[in-house]
PDB file of C-alpha atoms in Angstrom:
ATOM      1  CA  MET A   1       0.118  -0.294   0.030  1.00 63.00           C
ATOM      2  CA  ASN A   2       1.295   3.006  -0.898  1.00 75.00           C
ATOM      3  CA  TYR A   3       0.616   6.734   1.906  1.00 81.00           C
ATOM      4  CA  ILE A   4       0.511  10.209   0.419  1.00 85.00           C
ATOM      5  CA  GLN A   5       2.674  12.228   3.230  1.00 86.00           C
ATOM      6  CA  LEU A   6       1.849  15.560   3.766  1.00 89.00           C
ATOM      7  CA  GLU A   7       4.006  17.889   6.122  1.00 90.00           C
ATOM      8  CA  PHE A   8       1.874  21.285   7.881  1.00 92.00           C
ATOM      9  CA  ASN A   9       4.417  24.011   8.981  1.00 91.00           C
ATOM     10  CA  LEU A  10       2.246  25.496  12.393  1.00 88.00           C
ATOM     11  CA  PRO A  11       2.853  26.564  16.333  1.00 84.00           C
ATOM     12  CA  ASP A  12       2.873  23.312  18.717  1.00 77.00           C
ATOM     13  CA  HIS A  13       0.353  24.598  20.249  1.00 76.00           C
ATOM     14  CA  LEU A  14      -1.211  23.703  16.993  1.00 83.00           C
ATOM     15  CA  HIS A  15      -0.633  19.731  16.714  1.00 80.00           C
ATOM     16  CA  GLU A  16      -2.988  18.354  18.700  1.00 74.00           C
ATOM     17  CA  GLN A  17      -6.499  19.846  17.339  1.00 80.00           C
ATOM     18  CA  PHE A  18      -4.598  19.284  13.628  1.00 86.00           C
ATOM     19  CA  ILE A  19      -4.259  15.197  14.674  1.00 82.00           C
ATOM     20  CA  ALA A  20      -7.486  14.540  15.897  1.00 76.00           C
ATOM     21  CA  GLU A  21      -9.009  16.556  12.779  1.00 83.00           C
ATOM     22  CA  LEU A  22      -6.897  14.112  10.317  1.00 85.00           C
ATOM     23  CA  MET A  23      -7.745  11.189  11.869  1.00 78.00           C
ATOM     24  CA  ASP A  24     -10.932  11.905  10.886  1.00 76.00           C
ATOM     25  CA  GLN A  25     -10.293  11.687   7.964  1.00 82.00           C
ATOM     26  CA  ASP A  26      -8.931   8.915   7.883  1.00 79.00           C
ATOM     27  CA  PHE A  27      -5.110   9.892   8.147  1.00 82.00           C
ATOM     28  CA  TYR A  28      -3.063   7.678  10.023  1.00 70.00           C
ATOM     29  CA  GLY A  29       1.428   7.663  11.478  1.00 72.00           C
ATOM     30  CA  PHE A  30       2.514  11.373  12.874  1.00 77.00           C
ATOM     31  CA  GLU A  31       5.298  13.227  13.108  1.00 77.00           C
ATOM     32  CA  GLN A  32       5.359  15.570  14.973  1.00 74.00           C
ATOM     33  CA  LEU A  33       8.464  18.770  15.348  1.00 74.00           C
ATOM     34  CA  ASP A  34       9.008  21.954  15.858  1.00 72.00           C
ATOM     35  CA  HIS A  35       6.755  23.876  14.416  1.00 81.00           C
ATOM     36  CA  LYS A  36       6.069  20.911  10.872  1.00 84.00           C
ATOM     37  CA  LEU A  37       3.324  17.862  12.106  1.00 86.00           C
ATOM     38  CA  ILE A  38       4.080  15.611   9.212  1.00 85.00           C
ATOM     39  CA  ALA A  39       0.188  13.481   8.387  1.00 86.00           C
ATOM     40  CA  PHE A  40       0.399   9.809   6.637  1.00 84.00           C
ATOM     41  CA  ILE A  41      -2.341   8.967   4.402  1.00 84.00           C
ATOM     42  CA  GLU A  42      -3.493   5.731   2.554  1.00 82.00           C
ATOM     43  CA  SER A  43      -3.739   6.936  -0.987  1.00 83.00           C
ATOM     44  CA  PRO A  44      -7.071   5.656  -2.243  1.00 83.00           C
ATOM     45  CA  ARG A  45      -8.011   7.298   0.560  1.00 82.00           C
ATOM     46  CA  TYR A  46      -6.824  10.611  -0.213  1.00 86.00           C
ATOM     47  CA  SER A  47      -9.655  12.448  -2.412  1.00 84.00           C
ATOM     48  CA  ASP A  48     -10.239  15.818  -3.895  1.00 84.00           C
ATOM     49  CA  THR A  49     -13.749  16.149  -1.268  1.00 85.00           C
ATOM     50  CA  THR A  50     -10.092  15.515   1.899  1.00 88.00           C
ATOM     51  CA  ARG A  51      -7.918  17.827   0.394  1.00 88.00           C
ATOM     52  CA  GLU A  52     -10.086  20.908  -0.011  1.00 87.00           C
ATOM     53  CA  PHE A  53     -11.639  19.765   3.934  1.00 89.00           C
ATOM     54  CA  ILE A  54      -7.548  20.705   4.142  1.00 90.00           C
ATOM     55  CA  GLU A  55      -7.980  23.589   2.779  1.00 90.00           C
ATOM     56  CA  GLN A  56     -10.649  24.821   4.992  1.00 88.00           C
ATOM     57  CA  LEU A  57      -8.686  23.649   7.904  1.00 88.00           C
ATOM     58  CA  VAL A  58      -5.519  25.596   7.772  1.00 90.00           C
ATOM     59  CA  SER A  59      -7.418  28.782   5.719  1.00 88.00           C
ATOM     60  CA  MET A  60      -8.796  29.270   9.288  1.00 86.00           C
ATOM     61  CA  PHE A  61      -5.257  29.625  11.329  1.00 87.00           C
ATOM     62  CA  PRO A  62      -3.436  32.761   9.327  1.00 83.00           C
ATOM     63  CA  ASP A  63       0.433  31.032  10.388  1.00 84.00           C
ATOM     64  CA  VAL A  64       0.291  27.437   8.654  1.00 90.00           C
ATOM     65  CA  SER A  65       0.942  26.035   5.128  1.00 91.00           C
ATOM     66  CA  PHE A  66       0.774  22.193   4.124  1.00 91.00           C
ATOM     67  CA  ARG A  67       2.594  20.782   1.192  1.00 88.00           C
ATOM     68  CA  GLU A  68       1.976  16.651  -0.680  1.00 84.00           C
ATOM     69  CA  ILE A  69       5.373  15.930   0.246  1.00 77.00           C
ATOM     70  CA  ALA A  70       5.974  12.393  -1.697  1.00 67.00           C
ATOM     71  CA  THR A  71       3.861   9.348  -2.436  1.00 69.00           C
ATOM     72  CA  ILE A  72       5.480   6.966  -0.197  1.00 59.00           C
ATOM     73  CA  GLU A  73       5.649   3.072   0.358  1.00 62.00           C
ATOM     74  CA  GLU A  74       4.691   1.129   3.399  1.00 61.00           C
ATOM     75  CA  LYS A  75       6.202   2.730   6.353  1.00 59.00           C
ATOM     76  CA  ASN A  76       7.882   0.438   9.744  1.00 62.00           C
ATOM     77  CA  TRP A  77       4.689   2.267  11.760  1.00 58.00           C
ATOM     78  CA  ASN A  78       6.836   0.728  14.996  1.00 59.00           C
ATOM     79  CA  GLU A  79      10.097   2.767  13.635  1.00 64.00           C
ATOM     80  CA  VAL A  80       7.512   5.997  13.333  1.00 61.00           C
ATOM     81  CA  TRP A  81       5.994   5.905  17.268  1.00 58.00           C
ATOM     82  CA  GLU A  82       9.928   5.470  18.115  1.00 61.00           C
ATOM     83  CA  GLN A  83      11.862   8.396  17.506  1.00 61.00           C
ATOM     84  CA  THR A  84       8.450  10.196  18.659  1.00 62.00           C
ATOM     85  CA  ILE A  85       7.126   8.595  22.246  1.00 69.00           C
ATOM     86  CA  GLN A  86       8.446   9.310  25.461  1.00 75.00           C
ATOM     87  CA  PRO A  87       7.462   8.979  29.047  1.00 85.00           C
ATOM     88  CA  GLN A  88       4.056  10.566  30.446  1.00 86.00           C
ATOM     89  CA  ARG A  89       3.477  11.677  34.261  1.00 91.00           C
ATOM     90  CA  ILE A  90      -0.262  12.181  34.013  1.00 92.00           C
ATOM     91  CA  GLY A  91      -1.391  12.346  37.589  1.00 93.00           C
ATOM     92  CA  ALA A  92      -1.142   9.421  38.933  1.00 95.00           C
ATOM     93  CA  PHE A  93       0.103   7.603  36.559  1.00 96.00           C
ATOM     94  CA  LEU A  94       3.760   7.257  34.036  1.00 94.00           C
ATOM     95  CA  VAL A  95       2.846   6.622  30.699  1.00 92.00           C
ATOM     96  CA  LYS A  96       5.708   4.464  28.462  1.00 90.00           C
ATOM     97  CA  PRO A  97       6.316   2.473  25.799  1.00 86.00           C
ATOM     98  CA  THR A  98       8.117  -0.382  26.471  1.00 86.00           C
ATOM     99  CA  TRP A  99      11.094   0.164  24.891  1.00 82.00           C
ATOM    100  CA  SER A 100      11.823   3.342  27.141  1.00 83.00           C
ATOM    101  CA  ASN A 101      13.428   1.735  30.713  1.00 88.00           C
ATOM    102  CA  GLU A 102      11.833   5.114  32.838  1.00 88.00           C
ATOM    103  CA  LYS A 103      11.112   3.865  35.839  1.00 91.00           C
ATOM    104  CA  ALA A 104       8.200   4.034  38.646  1.00 91.00           C
ATOM    105  CA  GLY A 105       7.218   5.829  41.166  1.00 89.00           C
ATOM    106  CA  ILE A 106       6.750   3.711  44.449  1.00 91.00           C
ATOM    107  CA  SER A 107       2.592   5.676  44.256  1.00 91.00           C
ATOM    108  CA  GLU A 108       2.956   5.857  40.785  1.00 95.00           C
ATOM    109  CA  ILE A 109       0.869   2.878  38.570  1.00 96.00           C
ATOM    110  CA  LEU A 110       2.733   2.217  35.457  1.00 96.00           C
ATOM    111  CA  LEU A 111       0.536   2.298  32.037  1.00 95.00           C
ATOM    112  CA  GLU A 112       3.652   0.363  29.288  1.00 93.00           C
ATOM    113  CA  ILE A 113       1.273   1.313  26.301  1.00 88.00           C
ATOM    114  CA  ASP A 114       3.018   0.631  22.418  1.00 80.00           C
ATOM    115  CA  PRO A 115       1.240   2.208  20.377  1.00 69.00           C
ATOM    116  CA  LYS A 116       0.785   1.608  16.689  1.00 63.00           C
ATOM    117  CA  MET A 117      -2.005   2.986  14.163  1.00 54.00           C
ATOM    118  CA  ALA A 118      -4.650   3.963  16.981  1.00 45.00           C
ATOM    119  CA  PHE A 119      -4.918   7.016  18.760  1.00 49.00           C
ATOM    120  CA  GLY A 120      -4.251   6.562  22.342  1.00 50.00           C
ATOM    121  CA  THR A 121      -0.816   7.358  23.899  1.00 57.00           C
ATOM    122  CA  GLY A 122      -0.952  10.011  26.435  1.00 57.00           C
ATOM    123  CA  TYR A 123       0.651  13.095  24.031  1.00 63.00           C
ATOM    124  CA  HIS A 124      -2.847  13.956  23.136  1.00 74.00           C
ATOM    125  CA  ALA A 125      -4.668  16.234  25.357  1.00 80.00           C
ATOM    126  CA  THR A 126      -7.765  14.832  25.634  1.00 86.00           C
ATOM    127  CA  THR A 127      -5.791  10.795  26.808  1.00 88.00           C
ATOM    128  CA  ARG A 128      -4.669  13.062  29.251  1.00 90.00           C
ATOM    129  CA  LEU A 129      -7.879  14.959  30.493  1.00 93.00           C
ATOM    130  CA  MET A 130      -8.887  11.617  30.755  1.00 96.00           C
ATOM    131  CA  LEU A 131      -6.445  10.322  33.483  1.00 96.00           C
ATOM    132  CA  LYS A 132      -5.736  13.374  34.827  1.00 96.00           C
ATOM    133  CA  GLN A 133     -10.228  12.764  35.691  1.00 97.00           C
ATOM    134  CA  PHE A 134      -9.315   9.440  37.446  1.00 97.00           C
ATOM    135  CA  ALA A 135      -8.435  11.123  40.722  1.00 95.00           C
ATOM    136  CA  MET A 136     -11.459  12.414  41.250  1.00 96.00           C
ATOM    137  CA  ILE A 137     -13.465   8.314  41.411  1.00 97.00           C
ATOM    138  CA  ASP A 138     -13.503   5.247  42.858  1.00 96.00           C
ATOM    139  CA  PHE A 139     -12.067   1.870  40.843  1.00 98.00           C
ATOM    140  CA  SER A 140     -12.713  -0.266  43.370  1.00 97.00           C
ATOM    141  CA  ASP A 141     -14.361  -3.337  41.948  1.00 97.00           C
ATOM    142  CA  LYS A 142     -16.170  -1.322  39.575  1.00 98.00           C
ATOM    143  CA  THR A 143     -16.952  -2.032  36.246  1.00 98.00           C
ATOM    144  CA  ILE A 144     -15.932   0.461  33.195  1.00 98.00           C
ATOM    145  CA  MET A 145     -16.698   0.486  29.474  1.00 98.00           C
ATOM    146  CA  ASP A 146     -14.086   2.120  27.374  1.00 98.00           C
ATOM    147  CA  ALA A 147     -15.559   3.727  23.550  1.00 96.00           C
ATOM    148  CA  GLY A 148     -13.390   4.900  21.576  1.00 91.00           C
ATOM    149  CA  THR A 149     -10.467   2.356  23.082  1.00 92.00           C
ATOM    150  CA  GLY A 150      -8.186   3.343  20.557  1.00 85.00           C
ATOM    151  CA  THR A 151      -4.621   1.840  22.923  1.00 87.00           C
ATOM    152  CA  GLY A 152      -6.461   0.750  25.814  1.00 93.00           C
ATOM    153  CA  ILE A 153      -5.178   3.017  27.514  1.00 93.00           C
ATOM    154  CA  LEU A 154      -8.689   3.858  29.752  1.00 96.00           C
ATOM    155  CA  ALA A 155      -9.170   0.215  30.127  1.00 98.00           C
ATOM    156  CA  ILE A 156      -5.729  -0.330  31.239  1.00 97.00           C
ATOM    157  CA  ALA A 157      -6.239   2.254  33.462  1.00 97.00           C
ATOM    158  CA  SER A 158      -8.495   2.391  34.825  1.00 98.00           C
ATOM    159  CA  VAL A 159      -8.385  -1.635  35.886  1.00 98.00           C
ATOM    160  CA  LYS A 160      -5.053  -1.187  36.740  1.00 97.00           C
ATOM    161  CA  SER A 161      -6.898   1.932  39.408  1.00 97.00           C
ATOM    162  CA  GLY A 162      -9.125  -0.922  40.943  1.00 97.00           C
ATOM    163  CA  ALA A 163     -12.320  -1.682  38.296  1.00 98.00           C
ATOM    164  CA  SER A 164     -12.255  -5.660  38.532  1.00 98.00           C
ATOM    165  CA  TYR A 165     -13.546  -4.936  34.595  1.00 97.00           C
ATOM    166  CA  ALA A 166     -13.265  -3.177  31.282  1.00 98.00           C
ATOM    167  CA  VAL A 167     -15.016  -3.339  28.060  1.00 98.00           C
ATOM    168  CA  GLY A 168     -12.701  -1.603  25.082  1.00 97.00           C
ATOM    169  CA  PHE A 169     -15.237  -0.908  21.785  1.00 96.00           C
ATOM    170  CA  ASP A 170     -12.919   0.485  18.947  1.00 91.00           C
ATOM    171  CA  VAL A 171     -14.328   0.757  15.291  1.00 84.00           C
ATOM    172  CA  ASP A 172     -10.472   0.719  14.070  1.00 79.00           C
ATOM    173  CA  PRO A 173      -9.094  -2.691  13.138  1.00 80.00           C
ATOM    174  CA  TRP A 174      -5.712  -1.216  14.325  1.00 77.00           C
ATOM    175  CA  SER A 175      -7.270  -0.907  17.834  1.00 83.00           C
ATOM    176  CA  ASP A 176      -8.528  -4.075  17.907  1.00 89.00           C
ATOM    177  CA  VAL A 177      -5.171  -4.889  17.759  1.00 88.00           C
ATOM    178  CA  ASN A 178      -3.096  -3.384  19.506  1.00 87.00           C
ATOM    179  CA  ALA A 179      -5.471  -2.934  22.544  1.00 92.00           C
ATOM    180  CA  ASN A 180      -5.532  -6.322  23.029  1.00 94.00           C
ATOM    181  CA  GLU A 181      -1.213  -6.384  23.087  1.00 93.00           C
ATOM    182  CA  ASN A 182      -1.339  -4.399  25.358  1.00 94.00           C
ATOM    183  CA  ALA A 183      -2.815  -5.613  27.725  1.00 96.00           C
ATOM    184  CA  ILE A 184      -1.173  -8.825  27.118  1.00 96.00           C
ATOM    185  CA  ILE A 185       1.258  -6.535  28.294  1.00 96.00           C
ATOM    186  CA  ASN A 186       0.086  -4.979  31.615  1.00 97.00           C
ATOM    187  CA  LEU A 187      -1.391  -8.344  32.793  1.00 97.00           C
ATOM    188  CA  VAL A 188      -5.319  -6.804  32.738  1.00 97.00           C
ATOM    189  CA  SER A 189      -5.702  -8.973  29.902  1.00 96.00           C
ATOM    190  CA  GLU A 190      -8.148 -10.866  31.842  1.00 96.00           C
ATOM    191  CA  GLN A 191      -9.613  -7.709  33.236  1.00 97.00           C
ATOM    192  CA  VAL A 192      -9.913  -5.963  29.771  1.00 98.00           C
ATOM    193  CA  ASP A 193     -12.504  -7.358  27.127  1.00 98.00           C
ATOM    194  CA  ILE A 194     -11.630  -5.725  22.981  1.00 97.00           C
ATOM    195  CA  ARG A 195     -14.368  -5.744  20.892  1.00 96.00           C
ATOM    196  CA  LEU A 196     -13.760  -4.526  17.339  1.00 93.00           C
ATOM    197  CA  GLY A 197     -17.118  -2.053  16.350  1.00 93.00           C
ATOM    198  CA  GLY A 198     -19.114   0.561  17.497  1.00 92.00           C
ATOM    199  CA  ALA A 199     -22.330   0.425  20.519  1.00 95.00           C
ATOM    200  CA  GLU A 200     -23.498  -2.490  18.951  1.00 96.00           C
ATOM    201  CA  VAL A 201     -20.479  -5.023  20.196  1.00 97.00           C
ATOM    202  CA  ILE A 202     -22.384  -3.707  23.619  1.00 97.00           C
ATOM    203  CA  LYS A 203     -25.292  -6.259  24.407  1.00 96.00           C
ATOM    204  CA  ASP A 204     -28.713  -5.490  25.371  1.00 96.00           C
ATOM    205  CA  SER A 205     -27.620  -6.709  29.400  1.00 97.00           C
ATOM    206  CA  GLU A 206     -24.815  -5.213  29.787  1.00 97.00           C
ATOM    207  CA  PHE A 207     -24.770  -2.047  32.187  1.00 97.00           C
ATOM    208  CA  PHE A 208     -21.977  -0.238  33.953  1.00 98.00           C
ATOM    209  CA  ASP A 209     -20.522   2.048  36.456  1.00 98.00           C
ATOM    210  CA  ILE A 210     -18.285   3.517  34.831  1.00 98.00           C
ATOM    211  CA  THR A 211     -18.080   5.030  31.391  1.00 98.00           C
ATOM    212  CA  LEU A 212     -15.952   7.023  29.351  1.00 98.00           C
ATOM    213  CA  ALA A 213     -15.896   8.199  25.404  1.00 96.00           C
ATOM    214  CA  ASN A 214     -13.144   9.838  24.395  1.00 92.00           C
ATOM    215  CA  ILE A 215     -14.309   9.933  20.627  1.00 87.00           C
ATOM    216  CA  ASN A 216     -15.768  13.170  18.348  1.00 81.00           C
ATOM    217  CA  ARG A 217     -18.044  15.729  18.795  1.00 85.00           C
ATOM    218  CA  ASN A 218     -20.229  14.084  16.643  1.00 86.00           C
ATOM    219  CA  VAL A 219     -19.697  10.346  17.451  1.00 90.00           C
ATOM    220  CA  ILE A 220     -20.829  11.851  21.515  1.00 93.00           C
ATOM    221  CA  LEU A 221     -23.450  13.680  20.933  1.00 93.00           C
ATOM    222  CA  ASP A 222     -25.376  10.726  18.899  1.00 94.00           C
ATOM    223  CA  LEU A 223     -24.733   8.020  21.640  1.00 96.00           C
ATOM    224  CA  ILE A 224     -24.815  10.158  24.108  1.00 97.00           C
ATOM    225  CA  PRO A 225     -28.509   9.126  24.516  1.00 97.00           C
ATOM    226  CA  PHE A 226     -26.443   5.326  24.604  1.00 97.00           C
ATOM    227  CA  PHE A 227     -23.912   5.808  27.249  1.00 98.00           C
ATOM    228  CA  VAL A 228     -26.549   6.941  30.275  1.00 97.00           C
ATOM    229  CA  LYS A 229     -28.382   4.165  29.437  1.00 97.00           C
ATOM    230  CA  LYS A 230     -25.920   2.053  29.881  1.00 98.00           C
ATOM    231  CA  THR A 231     -24.678   3.916  33.055  1.00 98.00           C
ATOM    232  CA  LYS A 232     -26.374   2.332  36.112  1.00 97.00           C
ATOM    233  CA  THR A 233     -28.184   5.023  37.637  1.00 97.00           C
ATOM    234  CA  ASP A 234     -25.670   6.492  40.368  1.00 96.00           C
ATOM    235  CA  GLY A 235     -22.816   5.960  37.349  1.00 97.00           C
ATOM    236  CA  THR A 236     -20.377   7.998  36.608  1.00 98.00           C
ATOM    237  CA  LEU A 237     -19.430   9.473  32.788  1.00 98.00           C
ATOM    238  CA  LEU A 238     -16.721  11.036  31.718  1.00 98.00           C
ATOM    239  CA  LEU A 239     -16.699  12.486  27.862  1.00 97.00           C
ATOM    240  CA  THR A 240     -14.022  14.131  26.278  1.00 94.00           C
ATOM    241  CA  GLY A 241     -13.193  14.532  22.465  1.00 87.00           C
ATOM    242  CA  LEU A 242     -14.903  17.464  22.281  1.00 89.00           C
ATOM    243  CA  LEU A 243     -13.227  21.096  21.645  1.00 85.00           C
ATOM    244  CA  ASP A 244     -14.040  23.452  24.415  1.00 89.00           C
ATOM    245  CA  ARG A 245     -16.985  25.477  21.437  1.00 87.00           C
ATOM    246  CA  ASP A 246     -18.094  22.226  21.544  1.00 91.00           C
ATOM    247  CA  GLU A 247     -19.393  23.143  25.151  1.00 95.00           C
ATOM    248  CA  LEU A 248     -22.642  24.303  24.803  1.00 96.00           C
ATOM    249  CA  THR A 249     -24.098  21.843  22.068  1.00 95.00           C
ATOM    250  CA  ILE A 250     -22.899  19.355  24.302  1.00 96.00           C
ATOM    251  CA  ARG A 251     -24.735  21.142  28.043  1.00 97.00           C
ATOM    252  CA  GLU A 252     -27.605  21.202  25.081  1.00 96.00           C
ATOM    253  CA  LYS A 253     -27.520  17.919  24.495  1.00 96.00           C
ATOM    254  CA  LEU A 254     -27.384  16.789  28.521  1.00 97.00           C
ATOM    255  CA  LYS A 255     -30.570  19.011  29.312  1.00 95.00           C
ATOM    256  CA  ASP A 256     -32.735  15.960  28.600  1.00 92.00           C
ATOM    257  CA  GLU A 257     -31.121  12.527  29.926  1.00 96.00           C
ATOM    258  CA  PRO A 258     -30.666  12.165  34.415  1.00 97.00           C
ATOM    259  CA  VAL A 259     -26.834  12.974  34.840  1.00 97.00           C
ATOM    260  CA  ASP A 260     -25.556  16.378  36.401  1.00 97.00           C
ATOM    261  CA  ILE A 261     -22.551  17.461  35.404  1.00 97.00           C
ATOM    262  CA  LEU A 262     -19.778  17.099  38.042  1.00 97.00           C
ATOM    263  CA  ASP A 263     -17.246  18.753  36.834  1.00 97.00           C
ATOM    264  CA  LEU A 264     -15.656  20.261  33.085  1.00 97.00           C
ATOM    265  CA  ARG A 265     -12.355  20.410  32.087  1.00 96.00           C
ATOM    266  CA  GLN A 266      -9.765  21.998  29.907  1.00 94.00           C
ATOM    267  CA  GLU A 267      -6.670  21.719  28.001  1.00 88.00           C
ATOM    268  CA  GLY A 268      -5.735  24.124  25.938  1.00 80.00           C
ATOM    269  CA  GLU A 269      -9.240  24.083  23.718  1.00 80.00           C
ATOM    270  CA  TRP A 270      -9.794  20.811  24.166  1.00 86.00           C
ATOM    271  CA  ILE A 271     -12.539  19.859  27.309  1.00 93.00           C
ATOM    272  CA  LEU A 272     -14.192  16.851  29.457  1.00 97.00           C
ATOM    273  CA  PHE A 273     -17.187  16.370  30.984  1.00 98.00           C
ATOM    274  CA  HIS A 274     -17.475  14.647  33.962  1.00 98.00           C
ATOM    275  CA  LEU A 275     -21.501  14.136  34.926  1.00 98.00           C
ATOM    276  CA  ARG A 276     -23.290  11.264  37.576  1.00 97.00           C
ATOM    277  CA  LYS A 277     -26.486   9.558  36.320  1.00 97.00           C
ATOM    278  CA  TYR A 278     -29.705   9.973  38.587  1.00 94.00           C
ATOM    279  CA  GLY A 279     -32.372   7.522  39.468  1.00 80.00           C
ATOM    280  CA  GLU A 280     -34.873   8.383  36.137  1.00 63.00           C
TER     281      GLU A 280
END
């Protein structure tokens, strides 16, 4: 499979926003450099519509530009990640790839996450928002639903925080493979159930103490009723993958649901809703 390589000249603080937007357009594989982002997409998926979307996105930022660099053959994506992914301390967690020799402190929870093409390495603000918010939740013996599980990082972190069982699902086939591998690496594969697909993979009989959703605005808007339905009374929901400009839209949608907004956290332009479901 050949790939199209695009190079964006843009400030570092915009990298996360552009990665999120580009992933919605089927880009995967990113190299982050100073004031530069390199993105890859399979050649058949790069259409005139995709280019028009990118041109519109870039036009919103006066100092941002992009160019098509080349058509390239299959890359070794693990080598790309190994060059860019470094250990991070996020809340109670040390998040690192297996090739790093960084050691967790006595009170830290170690998450070893080896990414492939799936999202969720801890580098994105939405993943950091989630992991930091874990400090506000009692995971002891809880059951977890992790929607848009990506690398499985949140499902794994939940179990390592005391949850008894976590179901993670994602429509990305790479996520299915990667999340299962990461569950094995972290010795939680018996407690983490990774499923390939969307909301349909959750059984009618399944309900959860805690729902985690790190996806994107449109999917979250569509699935809020489902998330609330599948969360037990007095349960917790964390919703992110949202920009600050989405706040009012999400609040309006939540008015129709039996939930209280307990907290709203923000990092850069990204926000997280912390909700509690009350009795209907």
